[in-house]
Coordinates of C-alpha atoms and ligand atoms in Angstrom, one line a residue:
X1 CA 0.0 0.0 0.0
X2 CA 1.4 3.2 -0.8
X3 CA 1.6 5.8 1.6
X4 CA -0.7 8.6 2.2
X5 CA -1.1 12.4 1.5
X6 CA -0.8 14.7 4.4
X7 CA -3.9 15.6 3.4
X8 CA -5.1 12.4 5.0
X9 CA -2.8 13.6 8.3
X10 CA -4.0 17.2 8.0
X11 CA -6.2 16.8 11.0
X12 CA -3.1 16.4 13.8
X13 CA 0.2 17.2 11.3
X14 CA 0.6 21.0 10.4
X15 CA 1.5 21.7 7.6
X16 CA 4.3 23.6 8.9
X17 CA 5.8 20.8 11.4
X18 CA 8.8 20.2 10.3
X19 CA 9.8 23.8 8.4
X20 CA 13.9 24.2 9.0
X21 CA 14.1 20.7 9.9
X22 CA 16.5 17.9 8.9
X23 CA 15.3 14.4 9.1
X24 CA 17.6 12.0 8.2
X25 CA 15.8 8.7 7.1
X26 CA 18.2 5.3 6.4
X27 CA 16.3 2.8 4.7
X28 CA 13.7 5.9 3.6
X29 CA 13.7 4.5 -0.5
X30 CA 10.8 2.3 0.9
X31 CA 8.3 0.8 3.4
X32 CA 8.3 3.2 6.6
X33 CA 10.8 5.2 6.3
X34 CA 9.3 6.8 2.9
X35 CA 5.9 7.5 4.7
X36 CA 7.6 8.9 7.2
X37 CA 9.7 11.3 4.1
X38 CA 6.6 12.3 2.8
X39 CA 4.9 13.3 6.3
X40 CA 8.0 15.6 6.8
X41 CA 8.7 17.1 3.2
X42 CA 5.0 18.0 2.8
X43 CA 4.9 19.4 6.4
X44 CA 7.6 21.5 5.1
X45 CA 11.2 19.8 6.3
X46 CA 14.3 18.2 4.7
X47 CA 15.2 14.7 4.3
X48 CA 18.3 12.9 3.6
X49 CA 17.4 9.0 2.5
X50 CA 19.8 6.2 3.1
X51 CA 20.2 2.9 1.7
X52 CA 21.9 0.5 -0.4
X53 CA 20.5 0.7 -3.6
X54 CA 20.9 4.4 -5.7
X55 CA 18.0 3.4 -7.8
X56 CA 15.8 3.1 -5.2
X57 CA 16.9 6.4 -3.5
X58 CA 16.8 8.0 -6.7
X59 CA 13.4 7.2 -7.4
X60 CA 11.8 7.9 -3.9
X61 CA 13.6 11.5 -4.1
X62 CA 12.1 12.3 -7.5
X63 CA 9.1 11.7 -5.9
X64 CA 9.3 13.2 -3.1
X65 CA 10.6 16.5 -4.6
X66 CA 13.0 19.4 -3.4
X67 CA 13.0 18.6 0.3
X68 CA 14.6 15.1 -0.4
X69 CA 18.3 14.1 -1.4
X70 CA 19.7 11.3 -1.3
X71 CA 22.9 9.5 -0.6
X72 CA 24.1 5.0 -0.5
X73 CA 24.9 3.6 2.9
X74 CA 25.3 0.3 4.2
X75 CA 24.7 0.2 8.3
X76 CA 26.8 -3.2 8.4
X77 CA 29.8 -0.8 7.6
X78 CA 31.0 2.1 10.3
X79 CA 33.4 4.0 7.9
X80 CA 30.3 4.1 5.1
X81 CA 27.5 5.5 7.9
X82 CA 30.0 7.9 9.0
X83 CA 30.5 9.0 5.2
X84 CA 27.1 8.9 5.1
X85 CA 26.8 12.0 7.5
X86 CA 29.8 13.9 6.6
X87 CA 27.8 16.5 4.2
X88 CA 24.8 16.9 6.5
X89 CA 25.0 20.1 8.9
X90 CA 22.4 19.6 11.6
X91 CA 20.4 16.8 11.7
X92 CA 16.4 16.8 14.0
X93 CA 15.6 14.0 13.4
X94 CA 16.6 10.6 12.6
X95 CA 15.0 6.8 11.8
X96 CA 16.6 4.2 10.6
X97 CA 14.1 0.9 9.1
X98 CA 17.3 -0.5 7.5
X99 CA 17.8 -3.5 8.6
X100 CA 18.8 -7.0 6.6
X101 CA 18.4 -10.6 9.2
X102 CA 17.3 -13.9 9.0
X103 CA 14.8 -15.5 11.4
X104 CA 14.1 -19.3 12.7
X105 CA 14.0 -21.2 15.0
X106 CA 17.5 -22.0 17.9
X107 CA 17.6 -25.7 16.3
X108 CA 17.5 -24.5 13.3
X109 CA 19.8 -21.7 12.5
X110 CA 23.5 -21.4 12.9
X111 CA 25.4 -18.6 15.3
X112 CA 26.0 -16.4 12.2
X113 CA 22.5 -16.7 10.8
X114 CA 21.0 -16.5 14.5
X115 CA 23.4 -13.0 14.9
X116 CA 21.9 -11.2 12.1
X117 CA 19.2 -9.0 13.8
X118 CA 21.6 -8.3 15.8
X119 CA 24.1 -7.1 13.5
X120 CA 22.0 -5.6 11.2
X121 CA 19.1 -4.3 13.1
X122 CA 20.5 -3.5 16.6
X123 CA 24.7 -2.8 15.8
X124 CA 22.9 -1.1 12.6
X125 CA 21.1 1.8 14.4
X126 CA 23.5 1.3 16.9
X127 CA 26.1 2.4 14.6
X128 CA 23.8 5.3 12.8
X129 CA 23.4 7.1 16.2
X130 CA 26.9 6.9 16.9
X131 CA 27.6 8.7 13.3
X132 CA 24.9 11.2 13.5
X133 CA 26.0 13.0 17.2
X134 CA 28.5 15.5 16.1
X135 CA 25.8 16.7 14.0
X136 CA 22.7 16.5 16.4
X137 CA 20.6 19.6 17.2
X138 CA 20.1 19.9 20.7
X139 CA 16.2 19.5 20.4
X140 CA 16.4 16.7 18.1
X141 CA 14.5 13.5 18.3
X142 CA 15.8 10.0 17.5
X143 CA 13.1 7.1 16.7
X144 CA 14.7 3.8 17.0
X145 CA 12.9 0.7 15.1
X146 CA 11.8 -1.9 17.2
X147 CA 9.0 -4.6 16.4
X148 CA 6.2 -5.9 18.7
X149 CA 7.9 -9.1 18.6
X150 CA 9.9 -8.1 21.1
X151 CA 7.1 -8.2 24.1
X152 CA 4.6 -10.7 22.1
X153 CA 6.7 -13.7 20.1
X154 CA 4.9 -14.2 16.9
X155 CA 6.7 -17.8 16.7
X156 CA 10.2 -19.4 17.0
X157 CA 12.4 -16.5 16.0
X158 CA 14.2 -16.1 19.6
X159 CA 17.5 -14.2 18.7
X160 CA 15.1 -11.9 16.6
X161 CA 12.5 -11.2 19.4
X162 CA 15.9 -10.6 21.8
X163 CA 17.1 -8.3 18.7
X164 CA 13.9 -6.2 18.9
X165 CA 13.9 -6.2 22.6
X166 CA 17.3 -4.9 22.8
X167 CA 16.5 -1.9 20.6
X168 CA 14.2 -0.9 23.2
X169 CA 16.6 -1.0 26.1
X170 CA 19.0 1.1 23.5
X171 CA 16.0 3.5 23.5
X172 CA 16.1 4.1 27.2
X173 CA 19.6 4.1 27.6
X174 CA 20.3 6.6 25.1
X175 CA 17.3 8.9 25.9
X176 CA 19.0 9.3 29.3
X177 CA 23.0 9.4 28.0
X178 CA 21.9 12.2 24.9
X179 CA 19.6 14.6 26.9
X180 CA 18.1 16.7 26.0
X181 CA 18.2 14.6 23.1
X182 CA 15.1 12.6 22.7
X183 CA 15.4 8.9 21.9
X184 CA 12.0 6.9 21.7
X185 CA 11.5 3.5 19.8
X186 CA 8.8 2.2 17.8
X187 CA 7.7 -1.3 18.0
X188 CA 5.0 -2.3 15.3
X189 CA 3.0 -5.4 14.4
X190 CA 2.8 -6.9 11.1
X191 CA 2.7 -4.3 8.6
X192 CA 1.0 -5.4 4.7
X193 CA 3.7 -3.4 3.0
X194 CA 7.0 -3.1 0.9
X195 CA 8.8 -5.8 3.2
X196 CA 6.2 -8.5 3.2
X197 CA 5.2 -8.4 -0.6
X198 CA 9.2 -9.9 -1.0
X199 CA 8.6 -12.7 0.9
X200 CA 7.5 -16.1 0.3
X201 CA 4.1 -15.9 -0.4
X202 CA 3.2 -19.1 1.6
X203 CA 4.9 -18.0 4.7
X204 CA 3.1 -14.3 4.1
X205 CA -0.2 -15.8 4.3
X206 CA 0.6 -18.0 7.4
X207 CA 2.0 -14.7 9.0
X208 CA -0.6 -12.3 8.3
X209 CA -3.4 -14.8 9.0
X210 CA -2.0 -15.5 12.4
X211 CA -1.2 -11.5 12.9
X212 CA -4.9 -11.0 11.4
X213 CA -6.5 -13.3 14.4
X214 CA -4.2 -12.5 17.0
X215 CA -5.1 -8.2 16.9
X216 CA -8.0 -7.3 18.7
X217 CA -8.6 -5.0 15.6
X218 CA -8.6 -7.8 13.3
X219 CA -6.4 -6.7 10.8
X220 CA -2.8 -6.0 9.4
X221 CA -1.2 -2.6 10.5
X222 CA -0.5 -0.2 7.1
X223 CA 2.9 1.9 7.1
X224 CA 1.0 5.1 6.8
X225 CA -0.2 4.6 10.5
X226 CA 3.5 3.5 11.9
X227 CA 4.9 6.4 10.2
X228 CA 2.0 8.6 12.0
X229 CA 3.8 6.8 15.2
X230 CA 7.2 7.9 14.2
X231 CA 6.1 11.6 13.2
X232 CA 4.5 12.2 17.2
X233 CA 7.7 10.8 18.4
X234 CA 9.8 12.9 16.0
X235 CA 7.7 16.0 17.0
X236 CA 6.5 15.5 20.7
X237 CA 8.9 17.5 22.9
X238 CA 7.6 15.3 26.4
X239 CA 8.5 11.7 24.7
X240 CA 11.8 10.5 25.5
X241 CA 12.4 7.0 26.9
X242 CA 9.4 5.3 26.0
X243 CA 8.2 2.7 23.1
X244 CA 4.9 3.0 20.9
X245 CA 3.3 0.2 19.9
X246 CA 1.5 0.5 16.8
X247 CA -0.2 -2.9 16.6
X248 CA -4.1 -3.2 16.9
X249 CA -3.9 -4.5 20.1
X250 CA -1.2 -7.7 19.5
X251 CA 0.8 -7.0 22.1
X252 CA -2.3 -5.8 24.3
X253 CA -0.2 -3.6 27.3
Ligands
LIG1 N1 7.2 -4.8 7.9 C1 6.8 -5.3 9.0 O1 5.8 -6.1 9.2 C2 7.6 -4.9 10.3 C3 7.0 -5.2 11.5 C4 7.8 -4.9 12.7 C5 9.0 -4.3 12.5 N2 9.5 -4.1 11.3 C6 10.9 -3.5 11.1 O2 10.9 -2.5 10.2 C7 12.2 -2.5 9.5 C8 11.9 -2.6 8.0 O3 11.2 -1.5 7.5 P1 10.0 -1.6 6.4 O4 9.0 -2.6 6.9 O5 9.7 -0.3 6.0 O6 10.8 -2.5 5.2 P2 11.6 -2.0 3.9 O7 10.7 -1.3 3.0 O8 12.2 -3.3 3.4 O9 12.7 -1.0 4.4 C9 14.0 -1.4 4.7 C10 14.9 -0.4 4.0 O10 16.2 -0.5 4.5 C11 17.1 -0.6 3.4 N3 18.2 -1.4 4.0 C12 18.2 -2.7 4.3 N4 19.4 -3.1 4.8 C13 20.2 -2.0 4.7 C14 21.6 -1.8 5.1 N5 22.4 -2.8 5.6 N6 22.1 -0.5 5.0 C15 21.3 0.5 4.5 N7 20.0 0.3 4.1 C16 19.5 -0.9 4.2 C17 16.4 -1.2 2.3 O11 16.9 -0.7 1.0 P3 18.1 -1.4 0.3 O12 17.9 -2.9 0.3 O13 18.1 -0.8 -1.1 O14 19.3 -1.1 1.1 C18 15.0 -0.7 2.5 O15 14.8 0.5 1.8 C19 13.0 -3.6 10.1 O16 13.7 -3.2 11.1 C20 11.9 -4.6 10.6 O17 12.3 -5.5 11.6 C21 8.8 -4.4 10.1

């Protein structure tokens, strides 16, 4: 599903929000972090997109327009995420959805294998947050991405549920080392969009039938409304420490 105007967020995001405002997005070229682009370049900010693949950046800036550049980065690679924010002055705000793992069950997968949310998705943002604090604003806002996984397991996935869960404690540990600073972290459910559609489609319909009966909403989250989740954090100057779930009511807190 594609993501929507802010017309459709007009009634809580003005259209102002983000004027003189830097939001650097890694792993913005898709999924989440491109909502999350458009909420902040048609509410008047800047945004840098990260990833792997200059096509896909390329694209996703077109489209976005004058508020968006681009530039490549890997997160498995310090010296490249450093390059990454050597031409950026001040940065407000930053989320990171890159992340590249494997899943499965402890009898199944190897060390390596079982390390690579770890790797990728916690040494990842990890390694973006390090990069990015020369160039923090002292009122800036850091949303790290989690997964509702890490409070409700969806199956056998233990070193990624641990992965996810460790993001969050990263949220609370940095939102007291960086004040004033704000780091939050947002922890969806099972979103039908860009990251789903390139998966197996058998093991997509087990996932989002089991997701679908599991939410006391009865359905599949949509990237538009995480990236609503990540805009409040981005914006809301009295949220620092905590973790959002946007999950119809999976994880049930
Ligand atoms: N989708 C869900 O159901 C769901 C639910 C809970 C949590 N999450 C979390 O959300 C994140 C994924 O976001 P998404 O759902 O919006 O998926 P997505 O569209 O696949 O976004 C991931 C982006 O990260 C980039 N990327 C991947 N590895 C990278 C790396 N090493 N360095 C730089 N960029 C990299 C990808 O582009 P390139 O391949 O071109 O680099 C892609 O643009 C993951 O952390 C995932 O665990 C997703």
């Amino acid at each position: 599903m594609a993501c929507g105007s802010l017309a459709q967020m007009s009634s809580w995001l003005a259209p102002t929000a983000f004027v003189d405002r830097t939001v650097v997005l890694i792993g913005g070229g898709s999924g989440v972090g491109l909502c999350v682009a458009r909420a902040v370049v048609e509410a008047g900010g800047q945004v840098v997109l990260g990833g792997r693949t200059q096509q896909t950046l390329a694209d996703a800036a077109a489209d976005l327009g004058d508020g968006a550049r681009w530039r490549t980065v890997d997160t498995s690679d310090a010296d490249s995420v450093s390059a990454f924010f050597g031409d950026i002055d001040i940065v407000h705000g930053v989320f990171t959805t890159a992340a590249t793992y494997v899943t499965g069950p402890m009898r199944d997968l190897g060390e390596a294998e079982a390390a690579t949310p770890f790797e990728s998705k916690f040494w990842g943002q990890y390694r973006v947050v390090k990069a990015a604090l020369p160039r923090l604003a002292d009122d800036a806002s850091i949303v790290l991405m989690s997964g509702a996984a890490s409070v409700r397991p969806p199956g056998s996935a233990p070193a990624y549920i641990a992965a996810n869960a460790a993001v969050e404690g990263l949220a609370r540990g940095l939102a007291v080392e960086l004040s004033p600073v704000r780091v939050n972290a947002v922890a969806p459910g099972t979103i039908d969009g860009n990251l789903w559609r390139t998966r197996d489609p058998d093991v997509r319909r087990a996932a989002f039938g089991q997701y679908v009966s599991a939410a006391t909403i009865g359905r599949l989250i949509t990237e538009d409304e995480v990236a609503q989740s990540v805009v409040h954090l981005l914006l809301n100057g009295a949220m620092t420490g905590s973790v959002v779930y946007p999950d119809g009511g999976y994880t049930f807190r």
